[in-house]
mmCIF file of C-alpha atoms in Angstrom:
data_model
loop_
_atom_site.group_PDB
_atom_site.id
_atom_site.type_symbol
_atom_site.label_atom_id
_atom_site.label_comp_id
_atom_site.label_asym_id
_atom_site.label_seq_id
_atom_site.Cartn_x
_atom_site.Cartn_y
_atom_site.Cartn_z
ATOM 1 C CA MET D 1 0.000 0.000 0.000
ATOM 2 C CA ASP D 2 1.446 3.361 -1.073
ATOM 3 C CA PHE D 3 0.335 5.568 1.796
ATOM 4 C CA ASP D 4 2.296 8.568 0.565
ATOM 5 C CA ARG D 5 0.338 8.384 -2.700
ATOM 6 C CA ILE D 6 -2.906 8.519 -0.727
ATOM 7 C CA PHE D 7 -1.650 11.550 1.139
ATOM 8 C CA GLN D 8 -0.364 13.321 -1.963
ATOM 9 C CA ASP D 9 -3.550 12.744 -3.960
ATOM 10 C CA GLN D 10 -5.610 14.505 -1.327
ATOM 11 C CA ILE D 11 -3.099 17.343 -1.060
ATOM 12 C CA ASP D 12 -3.206 17.729 -4.861
ATOM 13 C CA THR D 13 -6.997 17.967 -4.692
ATOM 14 C CA LEU D 14 -6.722 20.753 -2.125
ATOM 15 C CA LYS D 15 -4.315 22.626 -4.381
ATOM 16 C CA ALA D 16 -6.576 22.212 -7.424
ATOM 17 C CA GLU D 17 -9.505 23.653 -5.439
ATOM 18 C CA GLY D 18 -7.426 26.617 -4.290
ATOM 19 C CA ASN D 19 -7.763 25.583 -0.652
ATOM 20 C CA TYR D 20 -4.195 24.446 0.044
ATOM 21 C CA ARG D 21 -2.818 26.400 2.984
ATOM 22 C CA ILE D 22 0.529 28.135 2.695
ATOM 23 C CA TYR D 23 1.900 29.561 5.906
ATOM 24 C CA ALA D 24 4.009 32.672 6.001
ATOM 25 C CA ASN D 25 7.496 32.382 7.503
ATOM 26 C CA LEU D 26 7.396 35.326 9.883
ATOM 27 C CA GLN D 27 9.502 36.608 12.737
ATOM 28 C CA ARG D 28 7.670 38.992 15.024
ATOM 29 C CA GLN D 29 9.702 41.774 16.592
ATOM 30 C CA CYS D 30 9.244 42.507 20.281
ATOM 31 C CA GLY D 31 7.985 46.029 20.807
ATOM 32 C CA GLN D 32 6.859 46.347 17.186
ATOM 33 C CA GLN D 33 3.287 45.151 17.594
ATOM 34 C CA THR D 34 2.225 45.491 13.962
ATOM 35 C CA ARG D 35 5.505 44.525 12.274
ATOM 36 C CA ALA D 36 7.176 41.251 11.357
ATOM 37 C CA VAL D 37 9.969 40.072 9.089
ATOM 38 C CA ASN D 38 8.902 37.753 6.277
ATOM 39 C CA HIS D 39 11.600 35.118 5.754
ATOM 40 C CA ARG D 40 9.952 33.143 2.973
ATOM 41 C CA ASP D 41 12.311 34.507 0.305
ATOM 42 C CA ALA D 42 14.607 37.437 1.036
ATOM 43 C CA PRO D 43 13.924 39.040 4.443
ATOM 44 C CA GLN D 44 11.213 41.671 4.113
ATOM 45 C CA GLU D 45 9.557 43.781 6.810
ATOM 46 C CA VAL D 46 5.781 43.572 6.582
ATOM 47 C CA THR D 47 2.833 45.120 8.386
ATOM 48 C CA VAL D 48 0.655 42.440 9.954
ATOM 49 C CA TRP D 49 -3.101 42.914 9.490
ATOM 50 C CA CYS D 50 -4.521 39.557 10.577
ATOM 51 C CA SER D 51 -3.113 38.926 14.040
ATOM 52 C CA ASN D 52 -5.366 37.772 16.866
ATOM 53 C CA ASP D 53 -3.037 39.559 19.291
ATOM 54 C CA TYR D 54 -5.768 42.151 19.073
ATOM 55 C CA LEU D 55 -4.378 44.691 21.533
ATOM 56 C CA GLY D 56 -0.647 44.059 21.122
ATOM 57 C CA MET D 57 -0.354 42.717 24.667
ATOM 58 C CA ALA D 58 2.241 40.127 23.606
ATOM 59 C CA HIS D 59 4.646 43.084 23.461
ATOM 60 C CA HIS D 60 3.535 44.948 26.579
ATOM 61 C CA PRO D 61 6.508 45.525 28.918
ATOM 62 C CA ALA D 62 4.632 44.270 31.986
ATOM 63 C CA VAL D 63 3.662 41.036 30.217
ATOM 64 C CA VAL D 64 7.112 40.412 28.760
ATOM 65 C CA GLY D 65 8.724 41.254 32.081
ATOM 66 C CA ALA D 66 6.469 38.889 34.029
ATOM 67 C CA MET D 67 7.350 36.028 31.691
ATOM 68 C CA VAL D 68 11.088 36.719 31.844
ATOM 69 C CA ASP D 69 11.039 36.994 35.644
ATOM 70 C CA ALA D 70 9.111 33.716 35.974
ATOM 71 C CA VAL D 71 11.466 31.860 33.615
ATOM 72 C CA GLN D 72 14.452 33.033 35.599
ATOM 73 C CA ALA D 73 12.767 32.020 38.859
ATOM 74 C CA CYS D 74 11.129 28.716 37.817
ATOM 75 C CA GLY D 75 12.669 27.561 34.544
ATOM 76 C CA THR D 76 10.877 27.055 31.256
ATOM 77 C CA GLY D 77 8.481 24.123 31.726
ATOM 78 C CA ALA D 78 5.812 22.912 34.104
ATOM 79 C CA GLY D 79 7.399 19.482 34.467
ATOM 80 C CA GLY D 80 4.325 17.510 33.473
ATOM 81 C CA THR D 81 0.621 17.403 34.141
ATOM 82 C CA ARG D 82 -0.683 19.162 37.200
ATOM 83 C CA ASN D 83 -1.579 15.729 38.559
ATOM 84 C CA ILE D 84 2.109 14.786 38.427
ATOM 85 C CA SER D 85 3.892 18.080 39.000
ATOM 86 C CA GLY D 86 1.345 19.803 41.190
ATOM 87 C CA ASN D 87 -0.172 23.254 40.931
ATOM 88 C CA ALA D 88 2.406 25.923 40.304
ATOM 89 C CA VAL D 89 1.624 29.013 42.340
ATOM 90 C CA HIS D 90 1.390 30.857 39.012
ATOM 91 C CA HIS D 91 -1.408 28.524 37.833
ATOM 92 C CA LEU D 92 -3.434 29.169 40.967
ATOM 93 C CA ALA D 93 -2.873 32.924 40.794
ATOM 94 C CA LEU D 94 -4.035 32.976 37.166
ATOM 95 C CA GLU D 95 -7.132 30.895 37.901
ATOM 96 C CA ALA D 96 -8.050 33.264 40.733
ATOM 97 C CA GLU D 97 -7.565 36.235 38.380
ATOM 98 C CA LEU D 98 -9.806 34.622 35.752
ATOM 99 C CA ALA D 99 -12.540 33.743 38.246
ATOM 100 C CA ASP D 100 -12.530 37.352 39.413
ATOM 101 C CA LEU D 101 -12.584 38.635 35.817
ATOM 102 C CA HIS D 102 -15.857 36.835 35.122
ATOM 103 C CA GLY D 103 -17.370 37.089 38.606
ATOM 104 C CA LYS D 104 -17.288 33.313 39.108
ATOM 105 C CA ASP D 105 -16.276 31.112 42.011
ATOM 106 C CA ALA D 106 -13.571 29.204 40.160
ATOM 107 C CA ALA D 107 -11.615 28.782 36.937
ATOM 108 C CA LEU D 108 -9.625 25.998 35.298
ATOM 109 C CA LEU D 109 -6.692 26.363 32.889
ATOM 110 C CA PHE D 110 -6.086 24.400 29.687
ATOM 111 C CA THR D 111 -3.296 24.428 27.132
ATOM 112 C CA SER D 112 -5.407 26.221 24.494
ATOM 113 C CA GLY D 113 -8.879 27.561 23.825
ATOM 114 C CA TYR D 114 -9.443 24.639 21.456
ATOM 115 C CA VAL D 115 -8.643 22.154 24.218
ATOM 116 C CA SER D 116 -10.791 23.934 26.810
ATOM 117 C CA ASN D 117 -13.838 23.777 24.523
ATOM 118 C CA TRP D 118 -13.183 20.200 23.456
ATOM 119 C CA ALA D 119 -12.521 18.973 26.988
ATOM 120 C CA ALA D 120 -15.324 20.834 28.760
ATOM 121 C CA LEU D 121 -18.113 20.116 26.275
ATOM 122 C CA SER D 122 -17.128 16.492 25.794
ATOM 123 C CA THR D 123 -17.054 15.931 29.557
ATOM 124 C CA LEU D 124 -20.350 17.689 30.214
ATOM 125 C CA GLY D 125 -22.144 15.834 27.432
ATOM 126 C CA ALA D 126 -20.683 12.468 28.375
ATOM 127 C CA ARG D 127 -21.159 12.588 32.135
ATOM 128 C CA ILE D 128 -24.479 14.423 32.609
ATOM 129 C CA PRO D 129 -26.995 11.569 32.315
ATOM 130 C CA ASN D 130 -29.308 11.803 29.290
ATOM 131 C CA ALA D 131 -27.919 15.224 28.345
ATOM 132 C CA VAL D 132 -28.631 16.939 25.038
ATOM 133 C CA ILE D 133 -26.398 19.703 23.703
ATOM 134 C CA LEU D 134 -28.016 22.456 21.649
ATOM 135 C CA SER D 135 -25.271 24.030 19.542
ATOM 136 C CA ASP D 136 -25.394 27.201 17.455
ATOM 137 C CA ALA D 137 -24.906 26.411 13.751
ATOM 138 C CA GLY D 138 -21.960 28.823 13.603
ATOM 139 C CA ASN D 139 -19.974 27.374 16.497
ATOM 140 C CA HIS D 140 -16.217 26.889 16.257
ATOM 141 C CA ALA D 141 -14.646 23.569 15.268
ATOM 142 C CA SER D 142 -13.424 23.029 18.835
ATOM 143 C CA MET D 143 -17.001 23.175 20.138
ATOM 144 C CA ILE D 144 -18.229 20.877 17.374
ATOM 145 C CA GLU D 145 -15.490 18.365 18.223
ATOM 146 C CA GLY D 146 -16.349 18.538 21.913
ATOM 147 C CA VAL D 147 -20.010 17.846 21.223
ATOM 148 C CA ARG D 148 -19.141 15.002 18.852
ATOM 149 C CA HIS D 149 -16.697 13.424 21.270
ATOM 150 C CA SER D 150 -19.238 13.534 24.097
ATOM 151 C CA ARG D 151 -21.576 11.218 22.141
ATOM 152 C CA ALA D 152 -24.472 13.098 23.710
ATOM 153 C CA ASP D 153 -27.543 13.816 21.622
ATOM 154 C CA LYS D 154 -27.095 17.091 19.775
ATOM 155 C CA VAL D 155 -29.476 19.615 18.274
ATOM 156 C CA ILE D 156 -28.262 22.360 15.935
ATOM 157 C CA TRP D 157 -30.140 25.657 16.074
ATOM 158 C CA LYS D 158 -30.012 28.387 13.450
ATOM 159 C CA HIS D 159 -27.151 30.812 13.893
ATOM 160 C CA ASN D 160 -27.978 33.509 16.456
ATOM 161 C CA ASP D 161 -31.700 32.676 16.152
ATOM 162 C CA TRP D 162 -32.982 32.558 19.720
ATOM 163 C CA ARG D 163 -36.521 31.874 18.514
ATOM 164 C CA ASP D 164 -35.335 28.698 16.798
ATOM 165 C CA LEU D 165 -33.476 27.813 19.979
ATOM 166 C CA ASP D 166 -36.692 28.287 21.950
ATOM 167 C CA ARG D 167 -38.575 25.913 19.654
ATOM 168 C CA LYS D 168 -35.889 23.288 19.820
ATOM 169 C CA LEU D 169 -35.511 23.494 23.594
ATOM 170 C CA HIS D 170 -39.256 22.972 23.865
ATOM 171 C CA ALA D 171 -39.062 19.940 21.568
ATOM 172 C CA VAL D 172 -36.309 18.335 23.662
ATOM 173 C CA GLY D 173 -38.608 18.097 26.642
ATOM 174 C CA ASP D 174 -37.632 17.325 30.223
ATOM 175 C CA ARG D 175 -33.971 16.374 29.777
ATOM 176 C CA PRO D 176 -30.733 18.023 30.974
ATOM 177 C CA LYS D 177 -30.003 20.645 28.331
ATOM 178 C CA ILE D 178 -26.774 22.497 27.514
ATOM 179 C CA VAL D 179 -26.970 25.545 25.231
ATOM 180 C CA ALA D 180 -23.582 26.192 23.600
ATOM 181 C CA PHE D 181 -22.833 29.381 21.670
ATOM 182 C CA GLU D 182 -20.229 32.104 21.136
ATOM 183 C CA SER D 183 -20.290 35.810 21.883
ATOM 184 C CA VAL D 184 -18.198 37.071 18.936
ATOM 185 C CA TYR D 185 -17.993 34.835 15.880
ATOM 186 C CA SER D 186 -14.484 35.066 14.516
ATOM 187 C CA MET D 187 -15.006 34.988 10.748
ATOM 188 C CA ASP D 188 -18.088 37.202 10.237
ATOM 189 C CA GLY D 189 -17.451 39.243 13.381
ATOM 190 C CA ASP D 190 -21.111 39.160 14.393
ATOM 191 C CA ILE D 191 -22.135 39.288 18.053
ATOM 192 C CA SER D 192 -24.771 36.951 19.400
ATOM 193 C CA PRO D 193 -27.989 38.140 21.109
ATOM 194 C CA ILE D 194 -26.757 36.931 24.486
ATOM 195 C CA ARG D 195 -29.615 38.308 26.588
ATOM 196 C CA GLU D 196 -32.298 36.620 24.496
ATOM 197 C CA ILE D 197 -30.380 33.330 24.406
ATOM 198 C CA VAL D 198 -29.889 33.351 28.167
ATOM 199 C CA GLU D 199 -33.530 34.178 28.859
ATOM 200 C CA VAL D 200 -34.737 31.384 26.568
ATOM 201 C CA ALA D 201 -32.328 28.925 28.184
ATOM 202 C CA GLU D 202 -33.441 29.958 31.670
ATOM 203 C CA ALA D 203 -37.082 29.501 30.717
ATOM 204 C CA HIS D 204 -36.319 25.886 29.791
ATOM 205 C CA GLY D 205 -34.010 25.174 32.739
ATOM 206 C CA ALA D 206 -30.993 24.771 30.460
ATOM 207 C CA MET D 207 -27.341 25.262 31.285
ATOM 208 C CA THR D 208 -25.603 27.992 29.247
ATOM 209 C CA TYR D 209 -22.095 27.601 27.819
ATOM 210 C CA ILE D 210 -20.575 30.653 26.131
ATOM 211 C CA ASP D 211 -17.313 30.867 24.209
ATOM 212 C CA GLU D 212 -15.886 34.382 24.736
ATOM 213 C CA VAL D 213 -12.557 33.623 23.033
ATOM 214 C CA HIS D 214 -12.703 36.591 20.641
ATOM 215 C CA ALA D 215 -14.199 38.916 23.250
ATOM 216 C CA VAL D 216 -12.198 38.573 26.470
ATOM 217 C CA GLY D 217 -9.921 41.537 26.960
ATOM 218 C CA MET D 218 -11.820 43.397 24.237
ATOM 219 C CA TYR D 219 -15.262 44.155 25.686
ATOM 220 C CA GLY D 220 -16.632 45.132 29.061
ATOM 221 C CA PRO D 221 -15.235 47.659 31.541
ATOM 222 C CA ARG D 222 -12.604 45.161 32.754
ATOM 223 C CA GLY D 223 -12.259 43.067 29.600
ATOM 224 C CA GLY D 224 -14.593 40.315 30.783
ATOM 225 C CA GLY D 225 -16.160 39.998 27.332
ATOM 226 C CA VAL D 226 -19.555 40.769 25.859
ATOM 227 C CA SER D 227 -21.301 39.003 28.739
ATOM 228 C CA GLU D 228 -19.677 41.475 31.148
ATOM 229 C CA ARG D 229 -20.519 44.436 28.907
ATOM 230 C CA GLU D 230 -24.159 43.376 28.818
ATOM 231 C CA GLY D 231 -24.303 42.634 32.563
ATOM 232 C CA LEU D 232 -25.114 38.977 31.973
ATOM 233 C CA ALA D 233 -22.037 37.086 33.195
ATOM 234 C CA ASP D 234 -23.685 36.083 36.455
ATOM 235 C CA ARG D 235 -26.547 34.414 34.546
ATOM 236 C CA ILE D 236 -24.292 32.220 32.363
ATOM 237 C CA THR D 237 -23.331 28.841 33.764
ATOM 238 C CA LEU D 238 -19.924 28.450 32.112
ATOM 239 C CA ILE D 239 -17.775 31.119 30.436
ATOM 240 C CA GLU D 240 -14.906 29.838 28.292
ATOM 241 C CA GLY D 241 -12.074 31.982 27.019
ATOM 242 C CA THR D 242 -8.514 32.129 25.761
ATOM 243 C CA LEU D 243 -5.243 33.693 26.784
ATOM 244 C CA GLY D 244 -3.878 33.566 23.248
ATOM 245 C CA LYS D 245 -5.712 36.443 21.590
ATOM 246 C CA ALA D 246 -6.326 39.795 23.286
ATOM 247 C CA TYR D 247 -4.202 38.748 26.285
ATOM 248 C CA GLY D 248 -1.252 38.008 24.020
ATOM 249 C CA VAL D 249 -0.008 34.735 25.513
ATOM 250 C CA VAL D 250 -1.328 31.163 25.056
ATOM 251 C CA GLY D 251 -3.791 28.867 26.799
ATOM 252 C CA GLY D 252 -7.502 28.416 27.394
ATOM 253 C CA TYR D 253 -9.782 28.316 30.397
ATOM 254 C CA ILE D 254 -13.251 27.845 31.756
ATOM 255 C CA THR D 255 -14.913 29.682 34.634
ATOM 256 C CA GLY D 256 -18.015 28.800 36.629
ATOM 257 C CA SER D 257 -19.109 27.481 39.994
ATOM 258 C CA ALA D 258 -16.646 25.619 42.185
ATOM 259 C CA PRO D 259 -18.442 22.263 41.705
ATOM 260 C CA LEU D 260 -18.549 22.740 37.926
ATOM 261 C CA CYS D 261 -14.818 23.488 37.619
ATOM 262 C CA ASP D 262 -13.935 20.662 39.998
ATOM 263 C CA PHE D 263 -16.122 18.315 37.936
ATOM 264 C CA ILE D 264 -14.243 19.206 34.724
ATOM 265 C CA ARG D 265 -10.902 19.005 36.537
ATOM 266 C CA SER D 266 -11.740 15.542 37.828
ATOM 267 C CA PHE D 267 -13.146 13.966 34.659
ATOM 268 C CA ALA D 268 -11.831 15.797 31.567
ATOM 269 C CA SER D 269 -9.082 13.790 29.881
ATOM 270 C CA GLY D 270 -8.010 16.949 28.040
ATOM 271 C CA PHE D 271 -7.049 18.411 31.401
ATOM 272 C CA ILE D 272 -5.855 15.363 33.326
ATOM 273 C CA PHE D 273 -3.483 13.883 30.764
ATOM 274 C CA THR D 274 -1.815 16.925 29.193
ATOM 275 C CA THR D 275 1.246 18.836 30.337
ATOM 276 C CA ALA D 276 0.368 22.021 32.186
ATOM 277 C CA LEU D 277 1.084 25.492 30.868
ATOM 278 C CA PRO D 278 4.595 26.669 31.768
ATOM 279 C CA PRO D 279 4.544 28.833 34.909
ATOM 280 C CA ALA D 280 6.062 31.706 32.915
ATOM 281 C CA VAL D 281 3.097 31.651 30.530
ATOM 282 C CA ALA D 282 0.706 31.779 33.468
ATOM 283 C CA ALA D 283 2.622 34.671 35.014
ATOM 284 C CA ALA D 284 2.537 36.639 31.749
ATOM 285 C CA ALA D 285 -1.182 36.008 31.290
ATOM 286 C CA THR D 286 -1.896 37.147 34.843
ATOM 287 C CA ALA D 287 -0.004 40.396 34.190
ATOM 288 C CA SER D 288 -1.928 40.957 30.958
ATOM 289 C CA ILE D 289 -5.336 40.375 32.546
ATOM 290 C CA ARG D 290 -4.530 42.632 35.489
ATOM 291 C CA HIS D 291 -3.441 45.422 33.155
ATOM 292 C CA LEU D 292 -6.539 45.211 30.957
ATOM 293 C CA LYS D 293 -8.837 45.127 33.974
ATOM 294 C CA THR D 294 -7.870 48.720 34.715
ATOM 295 C CA SER D 295 -6.669 50.157 31.391
ATOM 296 C CA GLU D 296 -9.164 51.308 28.777
ATOM 297 C CA THR D 297 -6.481 52.882 26.571
ATOM 298 C CA GLU D 298 -5.836 49.838 24.395
ATOM 299 C CA ARG D 299 -9.521 49.129 23.795
ATOM 300 C CA ALA D 300 -10.355 52.762 23.027
ATOM 301 C CA ASN D 301 -7.501 53.119 20.540
ATOM 302 C CA GLN D 302 -8.412 49.830 18.920
ATOM 303 C CA ARG D 303 -12.040 50.912 18.434
ATOM 304 C CA ARG D 304 -10.833 54.162 16.866
ATOM 305 C CA GLN D 305 -8.702 52.332 14.311
ATOM 306 C CA VAL D 306 -11.491 49.886 13.460
ATOM 307 C CA ALA D 307 -13.840 52.787 12.727
ATOM 308 C CA ARG D 308 -11.181 54.582 10.703
ATOM 309 C CA LEU D 309 -10.429 51.507 8.594
ATOM 310 C CA ARG D 310 -14.098 50.846 7.890
ATOM 311 C CA ALA D 311 -14.645 54.453 6.809
ATOM 312 C CA ALA D 312 -11.613 54.329 4.524
ATOM 313 C CA LEU D 313 -12.777 51.057 2.944
ATOM 314 C CA ASP D 314 -16.190 52.615 2.319
ATOM 315 C CA ARG D 315 -14.641 55.639 0.621
ATOM 316 C CA ALA D 316 -12.557 53.332 -1.584
ATOM 317 C CA GLY D 317 -15.567 51.195 -2.517
ATOM 318 C CA ILE D 318 -14.048 48.016 -1.077
ATOM 319 C CA PRO D 319 -16.742 45.600 0.160
ATOM 320 C CA HIS D 320 -16.506 44.544 3.785
ATOM 321 C CA MET D 321 -18.965 42.760 6.025
ATOM 322 C CA GLU D 322 -20.779 44.994 8.502
ATOM 323 C CA ASN D 323 -20.767 43.943 12.142
ATOM 324 C CA ASP D 324 -20.464 45.442 15.619
ATOM 325 C CA SER D 325 -17.123 43.862 16.503
ATOM 326 C CA HIS D 326 -13.432 44.492 15.923
ATOM 327 C CA ILE D 327 -13.208 42.040 12.998
ATOM 328 C CA VAL D 328 -13.325 43.468 9.462
ATOM 329 C CA PRO D 329 -13.915 40.798 6.784
ATOM 330 C CA VAL D 330 -13.154 41.978 3.229
ATOM 331 C CA MET D 331 -15.135 39.677 0.990
ATOM 332 C CA ILE D 332 -13.468 38.086 -2.067
ATOM 333 C CA GLY D 333 -15.681 35.072 -2.820
ATOM 334 C CA ASP D 334 -13.097 32.962 -4.663
ATOM 335 C CA PRO D 335 -10.253 30.917 -3.121
ATOM 336 C CA VAL D 336 -7.776 31.409 -5.969
ATOM 337 C CA LYS D 337 -8.317 35.179 -6.096
ATOM 338 C CA CYS D 338 -8.132 35.363 -2.314
ATOM 339 C CA ARG D 339 -4.738 33.639 -2.311
ATOM 340 C CA MET D 340 -3.551 35.767 -5.236
ATOM 341 C CA ILE D 341 -4.515 39.051 -3.562
ATOM 342 C CA SER D 342 -2.811 37.959 -0.344
ATOM 343 C CA ASP D 343 0.390 37.091 -2.222
ATOM 344 C CA ILE D 344 0.447 40.413 -4.113
ATOM 345 C CA LEU D 345 -0.145 42.397 -0.932
ATOM 346 C CA MET D 346 2.829 40.671 0.691
ATOM 347 C CA ALA D 347 5.224 40.836 -2.260
ATOM 348 C CA ASP D 348 4.428 44.286 -3.659
ATOM 349 C CA TRP D 349 3.054 46.236 -0.721
ATOM 350 C CA GLY D 350 4.651 44.729 2.385
ATOM 351 C CA ILE D 351 1.236 43.868 3.812
ATOM 352 C CA TYR D 352 0.550 40.507 5.439
ATOM 353 C CA VAL D 353 -3.018 39.265 5.627
ATOM 354 C CA GLN D 354 -3.701 35.549 5.392
ATOM 355 C CA PRO D 355 -6.503 34.405 3.024
ATOM 356 C CA ILE D 356 -9.445 32.709 4.729
ATOM 357 C CA ASN D 357 -10.766 29.862 2.598
ATOM 358 C CA TYR D 358 -12.821 26.683 2.990
ATOM 359 C CA PRO D 359 -13.261 24.877 5.364
ATOM 360 C CA THR D 360 -12.751 27.794 7.755
ATOM 361 C CA VAL D 361 -15.532 29.593 5.878
ATOM 362 C CA ALA D 362 -18.134 28.294 3.445
ATOM 363 C CA LYS D 363 -17.199 28.011 -0.219
ATOM 364 C CA GLY D 364 -18.018 31.223 -2.048
ATOM 365 C CA THR D 365 -17.408 33.374 1.057
ATOM 366 C CA GLU D 366 -13.612 33.473 0.929
ATOM 367 C CA ARG D 367 -12.212 36.629 2.466
ATOM 368 C CA LEU D 368 -9.387 38.645 3.918
ATOM 369 C CA ARG D 369 -9.967 38.974 7.651
ATOM 370 C CA LEU D 370 -8.560 42.261 8.897
ATOM 371 C CA THR D 371 -7.979 42.909 12.595
ATOM 372 C CA PRO D 372 -6.919 46.534 13.102
ATOM 373 C CA GLY D 373 -5.274 47.138 16.434
ATOM 374 C CA PRO D 374 -4.382 50.108 18.633
ATOM 375 C CA HIS D 375 -0.827 50.152 17.292
ATOM 376 C CA HIS D 376 -1.732 50.395 13.607
ATOM 377 C CA SER D 377 -1.066 53.996 12.647
ATOM 378 C CA ASP D 378 -3.282 56.137 10.451
ATOM 379 C CA ALA D 379 -0.525 55.860 7.812
ATOM 380 C CA ASP D 380 -0.733 52.033 8.062
ATOM 381 C CA ILE D 381 -4.465 52.196 7.370
ATOM 382 C CA ASP D 382 -3.999 54.554 4.425
ATOM 383 C CA HIS D 383 -1.334 52.257 2.952
ATOM 384 C CA LEU D 384 -3.544 49.164 3.329
ATOM 385 C CA VAL D 385 -6.569 50.810 1.726
ATOM 386 C CA SER D 386 -4.431 52.222 -1.079
ATOM 387 C CA ALA D 387 -3.100 48.742 -1.815
ATOM 388 C CA LEU D 388 -6.526 47.132 -1.732
ATOM 389 C CA GLY D 389 -7.962 49.913 -3.872
ATOM 390 C CA SER D 390 -5.285 49.385 -6.499
ATOM 391 C CA LEU D 391 -5.973 45.646 -6.599
ATOM 392 C CA TRP D 392 -9.739 46.199 -6.751
ATOM 393 C CA ARG D 393 -9.394 48.551 -9.707
ATOM 394 C CA HIS D 394 -7.069 46.104 -11.469
ATOM 395 C CA CYS D 395 -9.439 43.179 -10.887
ATOM 396 C CA ALA D 396 -12.430 45.221 -12.084
ATOM 397 C CA LEU D 397 -10.569 46.207 -15.266
ATOM 398 C CA ALA D 398 -9.497 42.631 -15.936
ATOM 399 C CA HIS D 399 -13.064 41.428 -15.433
ATOM 400 C CA ALA D 400 -14.399 44.100 -17.827
ATOM 401 C CA VAL D 401 -11.849 43.139 -20.536
ATOM 402 C CA ALA D 402 -12.679 39.441 -20.134
#
């Protein structure tokens, strides 16, 4: 059996469809939040427009300093799972900080946001007798995998449609019900109607599970996410988040009641059997969260640059998806063109933005996903829009000639 032939055939199919992923070879530069060096060919400095380090906190002196200090004090690794190596004081301090952030009794750390969703949902669905999980149709792959792995009954409700959720909760009847959804959806940038979802879930006695991965640090007076901004965090059973986006580090977590977090800690294989986050990572994340609990500067500057970019795109006639979040999707609608535009922006304009193609988004909705941050200058925005405008005019001319 020629296994490599099997592998290569499927890779060739991806390439023919325009969906083969090519990763940039970048070196980020500490203190230069929006810049990186592209090493794919000759070294080239580029402006990064698609980072999920939304607020540039990976470069903040307090965050960098906390990590360096912890490495020098504790070394680089955790030494194993927390079951084997114990709780580092930095893990416990971070979990206390996260519980406070969301107004919950407890929190539990994971190695990534993907793992926290997968582990928590799979454990809840598997170990709550006769449970059914009602999942928003737009939920992230990590949530879908968690639901699938749980082997619990699942019901998919229309994206952000709380009326459809209400109907489907009613149809489920008198069973333990878990309603799983996100606050900010990462590709379209839309924000869910959290209040309506929570009220419907409460009316049916359902547990609520919200993924705030793209919202923590970004929304609310202390960065607790959209649920904090809307004053609803106390009514949500479990809030899941990440340390790898607005907080600028790496890792995932859940927060909730003490029994809930202890339940996941005790039964989730994705927690029990994986090496813990390095103490230095936990120390850096704690510093980042503490800073963003009291500083509004980064969020305010980020909102300003989002509004400025959207206005500039409108003036240039470049189509972008409207939403109320910090994510600006520029719609292309073709995987080959999306890749081509991305390559030209990098090579000719020194602009890095990764194309978003299937299966991350549906076929025909390929896009460039822009994430303006507080450290993008007005000149950076003008340069980006000028580049996109030039490409749009070129594409329109080519289409007219054809």
